[in-house]
Amino acid sequence: AQSVSQHNHHVILSEAASLELGCNYSYGGTVNLFWYVQYPGQHLQLLLKYFSGDPLVKGIKGFEAEFIKSKFSFNLRKPSVQWSDTAEYFCAVSQWGGKLIFGQGTELSVKP
Amino acid sequence: DAGVIQSPRHEVTEMGQEVTLRCKPISGHDYLFWYRQTMMRGLELLIYFNNNVPIDDSGMPEDRFSAKMPNASFSTLKIQPSEPRDSAVYFCASSLSGVANEKLFFGSGTQLSVL
């Protein structure tokens, strides 16, 4: 069965530190990949997405993610985090029909 | 458009009671999804509809859970009887089409607490 794994459940960083959140999936066919973010008290928002083309995808708020097909990975990165990046981050993979499979989520806490 | 609207925002109920969660998708969206978010399992797809018809309900945990979409602008997720382990945040989402690269729009969620 298709699955998505996020290895870090909780990450704590200081402001200005670099961020990388891991995401691996277990689907061998063509995939579309997403990162969603949920800020405290808010609903899920799309951060960035990959469908095809350049495997390095840039999203909002300085985030980017790299699709590495050979590693079945789609890691999220940001060179310098801010306190306002404190949130929960979800990686997701989609297949035909719009069905999204989500990872368990990674809680990011940024200390000022 | 106001986006995907869910109600109530918070629901506190006692074990054994019936719970009904409501969702109004974005007008014109053909697909509607119900997700559940818990600390232990993260975000799980429960069921989704296309043009008001349930397409995949394999994520519905038990027969206590049921979902309906009587028309294009309204869906309900019902739990009867509710149990403490059903406590979670339930999200509704809609999309314009079922194409895999279509953007999903999420509602604000309903936080359910079953005592």
Short mmCIF file of N, CA, C and O in Angstrom, two decimals, chain A residues 15-63:
data_model
loop_
_atom_site.label_atom_id
_atom_site.label_comp_id
_atom_site.label_asym_id
_atom_site.label_seq_id
_atom_site.Cartn_x
_atom_site.Cartn_y
_atom_site.Cartn_z
N GLU A 15 16.12 30.35 16.07
CA GLU A 15 15.97 31.24 14.92
C GLU A 15 17.29 31.34 14.14
O GLU A 15 18.37 31.36 14.74
N ALA A 16 17.16 31.42 12.84
CA ALA A 16 18.28 31.53 11.89
C ALA A 16 18.94 30.19 11.59
O ALA A 16 19.80 30.13 10.70
N ALA A 17 18.54 29.15 12.30
CA ALA A 17 19.09 27.83 11.98
C ALA A 17 18.50 27.34 10.66
O ALA A 17 17.43 27.78 10.22
N SER A 18 19.19 26.41 10.02
CA SER A 18 18.68 25.84 8.78
C SER A 18 17.78 24.65 9.10
O SER A 18 17.96 23.96 10.10
N LEU A 19 16.82 24.45 8.22
CA LEU A 19 15.81 23.41 8.43
C LEU A 19 15.83 22.41 7.29
O LEU A 19 15.93 22.79 6.12
N GLU A 20 15.73 21.14 7.63
CA GLU A 20 15.44 20.12 6.64
C GLU A 20 14.54 19.08 7.28
O GLU A 20 14.91 18.45 8.27
N LEU A 21 13.36 18.89 6.72
CA LEU A 21 12.41 17.89 7.19
C LEU A 21 12.33 16.77 6.14
O LEU A 21 12.09 17.03 4.97
N GLY A 22 12.49 15.56 6.62
CA GLY A 22 12.52 14.42 5.72
C GLY A 22 11.13 13.90 5.36
O GLY A 22 10.21 13.93 6.18
N CYS A 23 11.00 13.43 4.13
CA CYS A 23 9.76 12.81 3.67
C CYS A 23 10.12 11.73 2.66
O CYS A 23 10.80 12.01 1.67
N ASN A 24 9.65 10.53 2.91
CA ASN A 24 9.84 9.44 1.96
C ASN A 24 8.50 8.78 1.66
O ASN A 24 7.63 8.73 2.52
N TYR A 25 8.35 8.31 0.44
CA TYR A 25 7.09 7.67 0.06
C TYR A 25 7.38 6.31 -0.53
O TYR A 25 8.50 6.01 -0.93
N SER A 26 6.34 5.50 -0.62
CA SER A 26 6.54 4.11 -1.05
C SER A 26 5.72 3.78 -2.28
O SER A 26 5.13 2.70 -2.36
N TYR A 27 5.66 4.68 -3.22
CA TYR A 27 4.88 4.44 -4.43
C TYR A 27 5.79 4.49 -5.62
O TYR A 27 6.55 5.43 -5.77
N GLY A 28 5.76 3.46 -6.47
CA GLY A 28 6.71 3.37 -7.56
C GLY A 28 6.32 4.06 -8.84
O GLY A 28 7.13 4.22 -9.73
N GLY A 29 5.07 4.49 -8.94
CA GLY A 29 4.63 5.10 -10.18
C GLY A 29 4.85 6.60 -10.18
O GLY A 29 5.58 7.15 -9.35
N THR A 30 4.21 7.26 -11.12
CA THR A 30 4.29 8.72 -11.19
C THR A 30 3.60 9.32 -9.98
O THR A 30 2.49 8.94 -9.64
N VAL A 31 4.28 10.24 -9.34
CA VAL A 31 3.72 10.82 -8.12
C VAL A 31 3.65 12.34 -8.22
O VAL A 31 4.41 12.96 -8.95
N ASN A 32 2.72 12.87 -7.50
CA ASN A 32 2.65 14.31 -7.27
C ASN A 32 2.85 14.50 -5.78
O ASN A 32 2.27 13.79 -4.96
N LEU A 33 3.68 15.46 -5.41
CA LEU A 33 4.11 15.59 -4.03
C LEU A 33 3.79 16.98 -3.49
O LEU A 33 3.86 17.98 -4.22
N PHE A 34 3.44 17.01 -2.23
CA PHE A 34 3.00 18.24 -1.60
C PHE A 34 3.60 18.38 -0.20
O PHE A 34 3.88 17.39 0.46
N TRP A 35 3.75 19.61 0.22
CA TRP A 35 3.98 19.92 1.62
C TRP A 35 2.88 20.90 2.05
O TRP A 35 2.64 21.91 1.40
N TYR A 36 2.21 20.53 3.15
CA TYR A 36 1.20 21.39 3.75
C TYR A 36 1.72 21.86 5.11
O TYR A 36 2.48 21.17 5.78
N VAL A 37 1.24 23.03 5.53
CA VAL A 37 1.63 23.57 6.82
C VAL A 37 0.37 23.92 7.61
O VAL A 37 -0.64 24.37 7.04
N GLN A 38 0.43 23.68 8.89
CA GLN A 38 -0.68 24.05 9.78
C GLN A 38 -0.12 24.88 10.92
O GLN A 38 0.55 24.35 11.82
N TYR A 39 -0.38 26.17 10.89
CA TYR A 39 0.06 27.05 11.97
C TYR A 39 -0.87 26.87 13.18
O TYR A 39 -2.02 26.47 13.01
N PRO A 40 -0.39 27.14 14.37
CA PRO A 40 -1.21 26.93 15.58
C PRO A 40 -2.57 27.61 15.46
O PRO A 40 -2.66 28.81 15.17
N GLY A 41 -3.61 26.83 15.65
CA GLY A 41 -4.96 27.37 15.62
C GLY A 41 -5.52 27.62 14.24
O GLY A 41 -6.63 28.16 14.11
N GLN A 42 -4.78 27.26 13.21
CA GLN A 42 -5.26 27.49 11.85
C GLN A 42 -5.43 26.19 11.10
O GLN A 42 -5.05 25.13 11.56
N HIS A 43 -6.03 26.27 9.92
CA HIS A 43 -6.24 25.08 9.13
C HIS A 43 -5.07 24.85 8.18
O HIS A 43 -4.16 25.67 8.08
N LEU A 44 -5.10 23.74 7.51
CA LEU A 44 -4.02 23.35 6.62
C LEU A 44 -3.92 24.29 5.42
O LEU A 44 -4.92 24.68 4.83
N GLN A 45 -2.67 24.60 5.06
CA GLN A 45 -2.42 25.43 3.88
C GLN A 45 -1.35 24.77 3.03
O GLN A 45 -0.44 24.14 3.56
N LEU A 46 -1.47 24.94 1.73
CA LEU A 46 -0.47 24.40 0.82
C LEU A 46 0.80 25.25 0.87
O LEU A 46 0.75 26.45 0.70
N LEU A 47 1.92 24.59 1.08
CA LEU A 47 3.21 25.27 1.15
C LEU A 47 3.90 25.24 -0.22
O LEU A 47 4.39 26.24 -0.70
N LEU A 48 3.93 24.08 -0.82
CA LEU A 48 4.49 23.92 -2.16
C LEU A 48 4.09 22.57 -2.72
O LEU A 48 3.59 21.72 -1.98
N LYS A 49 4.33 22.39 -4.03
CA LYS A 49 3.92 21.15 -4.67
C LYS A 49 4.86 20.86 -5.84
O LYS A 49 5.44 21.76 -6.43
N TYR A 50 4.98 19.57 -6.14
CA TYR A 50 5.77 19.13 -7.29
C TYR A 50 4.90 18.23 -8.17
O TYR A 50 4.31 17.26 -7.68
N PHE A 51 4.89 18.56 -9.48
CA PHE A 51 4.17 17.71 -10.42
C PHE A 51 5.13 17.12 -11.45
O PHE A 51 5.08 15.95 -11.75
N SER A 52 5.98 17.97 -12.00
CA SER A 52 6.93 17.52 -13.00
C SER A 52 7.94 18.64 -13.21
O SER A 52 7.80 19.73 -12.66
N GLY A 53 8.96 18.35 -14.02
CA GLY A 53 9.93 19.39 -14.36
C GLY A 53 11.04 19.49 -13.34
O GLY A 53 11.50 18.48 -12.79
N ASP A 54 11.48 20.69 -13.07
CA ASP A 54 12.59 20.94 -12.16
C ASP A 54 12.30 20.29 -10.81
O ASP A 54 11.30 20.62 -10.16
N PRO A 55 13.17 19.37 -10.36
CA PRO A 55 12.90 18.68 -9.09
C PRO A 55 13.06 19.57 -7.86
O PRO A 55 12.68 19.18 -6.77
N LEU A 56 13.65 20.75 -8.04
CA LEU A 56 13.77 21.68 -6.92
C LEU A 56 12.61 22.67 -7.01
O LEU A 56 12.53 23.47 -7.94
N VAL A 57 11.75 22.58 -6.04
CA VAL A 57 10.52 23.37 -6.06
C VAL A 57 10.59 24.46 -5.00
O VAL A 57 10.96 24.19 -3.86
N LYS A 58 10.24 25.65 -5.38
CA LYS A 58 10.22 26.75 -4.42
C LYS A 58 8.78 27.07 -4.04
O LYS A 58 7.90 27.13 -4.90
N GLY A 59 8.58 27.25 -2.74
CA GLY A 59 7.24 27.56 -2.26
C GLY A 59 7.19 28.92 -1.61
O GLY A 59 8.06 29.76 -1.79
N ILE A 60 6.16 29.10 -0.81
CA ILE A 60 5.98 30.38 -0.13
C ILE A 60 6.90 30.47 1.08
O ILE A 60 7.40 29.46 1.57
N LYS A 61 7.13 31.69 1.53
CA LYS A 61 7.85 31.99 2.76
C LYS A 61 9.26 31.42 2.79
O LYS A 61 9.77 31.09 3.86
N GLY A 62 9.88 31.32 1.63
CA GLY A 62 11.28 30.90 1.57
C GLY A 62 11.52 29.41 1.65
O GLY A 62 12.66 28.97 1.72
N PHE A 63 10.47 28.62 1.65
CA PHE A 63 10.62 27.17 1.69
C PHE A 63 10.90 26.61 0.29
O PHE A 63 10.46 27.17 -0.71
#
